[in-house]
PDB file of C-alpha atoms in Angstrom:
ATOM      1  CA  UNK A  37     -62.066   4.445   1.472  1.00  0.00           C
ATOM      2  CA  UNK A  38     -63.822   7.412  -0.152  1.00  0.00           C
ATOM      3  CA  UNK A  39     -65.698   8.134   3.081  1.00  0.00           C
ATOM      4  CA  UNK A  40     -62.448   8.266   5.071  1.00  0.00           C
ATOM      5  CA  UNK A  41     -60.893  10.647   2.535  1.00  0.00           C
ATOM      6  CA  UNK A  42     -64.005  12.856   2.557  1.00  0.00           C
ATOM      7  CA  UNK A  43     -64.029  13.044   6.367  1.00  0.00           C
ATOM      8  CA  UNK A  44     -60.332  13.941   6.597  1.00  0.00           C
ATOM      9  CA  UNK A  45     -60.640  16.670   3.934  1.00  0.00           C
ATOM     10  CA  UNK A  46     -63.762  18.080   5.622  1.00  0.00           C
ATOM     11  CA  UNK A  47     -62.022  18.184   9.011  1.00  0.00           C
ATOM     12  CA  UNK A  48     -58.958  19.889   7.530  1.00  0.00           C
ATOM     13  CA  UNK A  49     -61.061  22.567   5.822  1.00  0.00           C
ATOM     14  CA  UNK A  50     -63.235  23.028   8.897  1.00  0.00           C
ATOM     15  CA  UNK A  51     -60.159  23.609  11.057  1.00  0.00           C
ATOM     16  CA  UNK A  52     -59.423  26.779   9.076  1.00  0.00           C
ATOM     17  CA  UNK A  53     -62.870  28.164   9.961  1.00  0.00           C
ATOM     18  CA  UNK A  54     -62.282  27.889  13.709  1.00  0.00           C
ATOM     19  CA  UNK A  55     -60.558  30.869  15.313  1.00  0.00           C
ATOM     20  CA  UNK A  56     -57.907  30.079  17.932  1.00  0.00           C
ATOM     21  CA  UNK A  57     -58.828  31.000  21.532  1.00  0.00           C
ATOM     22  CA  UNK A  58     -56.289  33.833  21.636  1.00  0.00           C
ATOM     23  CA  UNK A  59     -58.298  35.741  19.011  1.00  0.00           C
ATOM     24  CA  UNK A  60     -61.074  36.366  21.525  1.00  0.00           C
ATOM     25  CA  UNK A  61     -58.792  37.433  24.376  1.00  0.00           C
ATOM     26  CA  UNK A  62     -58.193  41.095  25.044  1.00  0.00           C
ATOM     27  CA  UNK A  63     -54.681  42.468  24.691  1.00  0.00           C
ATOM     28  CA  UNK A  64     -52.430  41.868  27.679  1.00  0.00           C
ATOM     29  CA  UNK A  65     -51.069  45.001  29.301  1.00  0.00           C
ATOM     30  CA  UNK A  66     -47.954  45.297  31.367  1.00  0.00           C
ATOM     31  CA  UNK A  67     -49.941  46.827  34.225  1.00  0.00           C
ATOM     32  CA  UNK A  68     -51.913  43.606  34.623  1.00  0.00           C
ATOM     33  CA  UNK A  69     -48.879  41.468  35.524  1.00  0.00           C
ATOM     34  CA  UNK A  70     -49.612  39.484  38.655  1.00  0.00           C
ATOM     35  CA  UNK A  71     -47.332  40.045  41.636  1.00  0.00           C
ATOM     36  CA  UNK A  72     -45.263  37.220  43.055  1.00  0.00           C
ATOM     37  CA  UNK A  73     -46.861  35.950  46.300  1.00  0.00           C
ATOM     38  CA  UNK A  74     -45.316  37.810  49.221  1.00  0.00           C
ATOM     39  CA  UNK A  75     -43.787  40.514  47.014  1.00  0.00           C
ATOM     40  CA  UNK A  76     -45.004  44.094  47.031  1.00  0.00           C
ATOM     41  CA  UNK A  77     -44.589  44.860  43.309  1.00  0.00           C
ATOM     42  CA  UNK A  78     -44.509  42.961  40.067  1.00  0.00           C
ATOM     43  CA  UNK A  79     -41.063  41.983  38.792  1.00  0.00           C
ATOM     44  CA  UNK A  80     -39.561  44.409  36.232  1.00  0.00           C
ATOM     45  CA  UNK A  81     -39.761  43.504  32.581  1.00  0.00           C
ATOM     46  CA  UNK A  82     -36.561  42.158  31.022  1.00  0.00           C
ATOM     47  CA  UNK A  83     -34.440  44.633  29.061  1.00  0.00           C
ATOM     48  CA  UNK A  84     -33.055  43.663  25.680  1.00  0.00           C
ATOM     49  CA  UNK A  85     -30.332  45.368  23.710  1.00  0.00           C
ATOM     50  CA  UNK A  86     -32.355  45.554  20.515  1.00  0.00           C
ATOM     51  CA  UNK A  87     -33.070  48.545  18.356  1.00  0.00           C
ATOM     52  CA  UNK A  88     -36.450  48.973  16.653  1.00  0.00           C
ATOM     53  CA  UNK A  89     -36.174  49.517  12.907  1.00  0.00           C
ATOM     54  CA  UNK A  90     -38.736  50.196  10.194  1.00  0.00           C
ATOM     55  CA  UNK A  91     -38.946  47.483   7.543  1.00  0.00           C
ATOM     56  CA  UNK A  92     -41.044  47.050   4.408  1.00  0.00           C
ATOM     57  CA  UNK A  93     -42.934  44.218   2.731  1.00  0.00           C
ATOM     58  CA  UNK A  94     -44.777  44.067  -0.571  1.00  0.00           C
ATOM     59  CA  UNK A  95     -48.330  42.701  -0.419  1.00  0.00           C
ATOM     60  CA  UNK A  96     -50.088  41.635  -3.578  1.00  0.00           C
ATOM     61  CA  UNK A  97     -53.379  40.121  -2.364  1.00  0.00           C
ATOM     62  CA  UNK A  98     -55.653  39.496   0.579  1.00  0.00           C
ATOM     63  CA  UNK A  99     -57.756  36.390   0.022  1.00  0.00           C
ATOM     64  CA  UNK A 100     -60.976  35.688   1.885  1.00  0.00           C
ATOM     65  CA  UNK A 101     -62.930  32.492   1.154  1.00  0.00           C
ATOM     66  CA  UNK A 102     -60.192  31.471  -1.288  1.00  0.00           C
ATOM     67  CA  UNK A 103     -57.422  28.937  -0.815  1.00  0.00           C
ATOM     68  CA  UNK A 104     -54.078  30.165  -2.199  1.00  0.00           C
ATOM     69  CA  UNK A 105     -53.125  26.587  -3.085  1.00  0.00           C
ATOM     70  CA  UNK A 106     -55.370  26.982  -6.133  1.00  0.00           C
ATOM     71  CA  UNK A 107     -53.128  29.750  -7.557  1.00  0.00           C
ATOM     72  CA  UNK A 108     -49.448  29.729  -8.542  1.00  0.00           C
ATOM     73  CA  UNK A 109     -47.371  32.559  -7.054  1.00  0.00           C
ATOM     74  CA  UNK A 110     -44.004  34.055  -7.882  1.00  0.00           C
ATOM     75  CA  UNK A 111     -41.153  32.485  -5.832  1.00  0.00           C
ATOM     76  CA  UNK A 112     -40.546  35.830  -4.060  1.00  0.00           C
ATOM     77  CA  UNK A 113     -44.064  35.628  -2.574  1.00  0.00           C
ATOM     78  CA  UNK A 114     -45.601  33.604   0.226  1.00  0.00           C
ATOM     79  CA  UNK A 115     -49.191  33.199   1.448  1.00  0.00           C
ATOM     80  CA  UNK A 116     -49.624  33.510   5.223  1.00  0.00           C
ATOM     81  CA  UNK A 117     -52.846  32.619   6.995  1.00  0.00           C
ATOM     82  CA  UNK A 118     -54.082  35.029   9.667  1.00  0.00           C
ATOM     83  CA  UNK A 119     -56.510  32.982  11.763  1.00  0.00           C
ATOM     84  CA  UNK A 120     -58.065  35.868  13.725  1.00  0.00           C
ATOM     85  CA  UNK A 121     -59.041  37.714  10.548  1.00  0.00           C
ATOM     86  CA  UNK A 122     -59.629  34.418   8.682  1.00  0.00           C
ATOM     87  CA  UNK A 123     -57.771  35.665   5.608  1.00  0.00           C
ATOM     88  CA  UNK A 124     -54.729  34.729   3.550  1.00  0.00           C
ATOM     89  CA  UNK A 125     -52.211  37.503   2.876  1.00  0.00           C
ATOM     90  CA  UNK A 126     -49.961  37.077  -0.152  1.00  0.00           C
ATOM     91  CA  UNK A 127     -46.786  39.078   0.443  1.00  0.00           C
ATOM     92  CA  UNK A 128     -43.044  39.122  -0.112  1.00  0.00           C
ATOM     93  CA  UNK A 129     -41.103  36.382   1.646  1.00  0.00           C
ATOM     94  CA  UNK A 130     -38.592  38.865   2.985  1.00  0.00           C
ATOM     95  CA  UNK A 131     -38.888  42.212   4.650  1.00  0.00           C
ATOM     96  CA  UNK A 132     -36.581  44.974   3.481  1.00  0.00           C
ATOM     97  CA  UNK A 133     -34.880  47.523   5.733  1.00  0.00           C
ATOM     98  CA  UNK A 134     -34.521  49.829   2.729  1.00  0.00           C
ATOM     99  CA  UNK A 135     -37.725  51.092   1.072  1.00  0.00           C
ATOM    100  CA  UNK A 136     -36.022  51.325  -2.330  1.00  0.00           C
ATOM    101  CA  UNK A 137     -35.496  47.530  -2.295  1.00  0.00           C
ATOM    102  CA  UNK A 138     -39.205  47.031  -1.591  1.00  0.00           C
ATOM    103  CA  UNK A 139     -40.121  49.456  -4.395  1.00  0.00           C
ATOM    104  CA  UNK A 140     -37.826  47.552  -6.784  1.00  0.00           C
ATOM    105  CA  UNK A 141     -39.603  44.280  -5.945  1.00  0.00           C
ATOM    106  CA  UNK A 142     -42.974  46.010  -6.296  1.00  0.00           C
ATOM    107  CA  UNK A 143     -42.055  47.260  -9.785  1.00  0.00           C
ATOM    108  CA  UNK A 144     -40.779  43.801 -10.758  1.00  0.00           C
ATOM    109  CA  UNK A 145     -44.053  42.218  -9.573  1.00  0.00           C
ATOM    110  CA  UNK A 146     -46.137  44.850 -11.379  1.00  0.00           C
ATOM    111  CA  UNK A 147     -44.293  43.927 -14.582  1.00  0.00           C
ATOM    112  CA  UNK A 148     -45.270  40.288 -13.987  1.00  0.00           C
ATOM    113  CA  UNK A 149     -48.966  41.120 -13.621  1.00  0.00           C
ATOM    114  CA  UNK A 150     -49.338  41.852  -9.899  1.00  0.00           C
ATOM    115  CA  UNK A 151     -50.687  45.322 -10.606  1.00  0.00           C
ATOM    116  CA  UNK A 152     -52.424  45.781  -7.243  1.00  0.00           C
ATOM    117  CA  UNK A 153     -49.314  45.373  -5.118  1.00  0.00           C
ATOM    118  CA  UNK A 154     -48.567  47.832  -2.348  1.00  0.00           C
ATOM    119  CA  UNK A 155     -45.891  48.383   0.288  1.00  0.00           C
ATOM    120  CA  UNK A 156     -46.590  47.894   3.991  1.00  0.00           C
ATOM    121  CA  UNK A 157     -44.468  49.102   6.885  1.00  0.00           C
ATOM    122  CA  UNK A 158     -43.648  46.935   9.859  1.00  0.00           C
ATOM    123  CA  UNK A 159     -41.522  47.215  12.945  1.00  0.00           C
ATOM    124  CA  UNK A 160     -38.479  44.976  13.161  1.00  0.00           C
ATOM    125  CA  UNK A 161     -35.811  44.622  15.825  1.00  0.00           C
ATOM    126  CA  UNK A 162     -32.045  44.284  15.398  1.00  0.00           C
TER     127      UNK A 162
END
């Protein structure tokens, strides 16, 4: 029984160490789209009626070689695993379209002991 538990835990932890195949692939470019057989040009990319917007998140930690399950976090935070970098990023659950909302959360978290928090910008679409 103990051996089976040890093997399953070892396999689960080892799976985090393996990078997915897409981490090693180069970035795809639109110029490399294959043409349809018999066609002279590649099909045009689809057009969407979305508008890019700047959004903000609050990050409080980047964990390498550390499992976030060992630490309690504030309910406004979530730990996301980035397999290509092999790190955990602890950040706000939500992104904020208004920087002042992100700053308010940052100040709240600093008051709770997350003194190293910082704001990151990301691109969102509406």
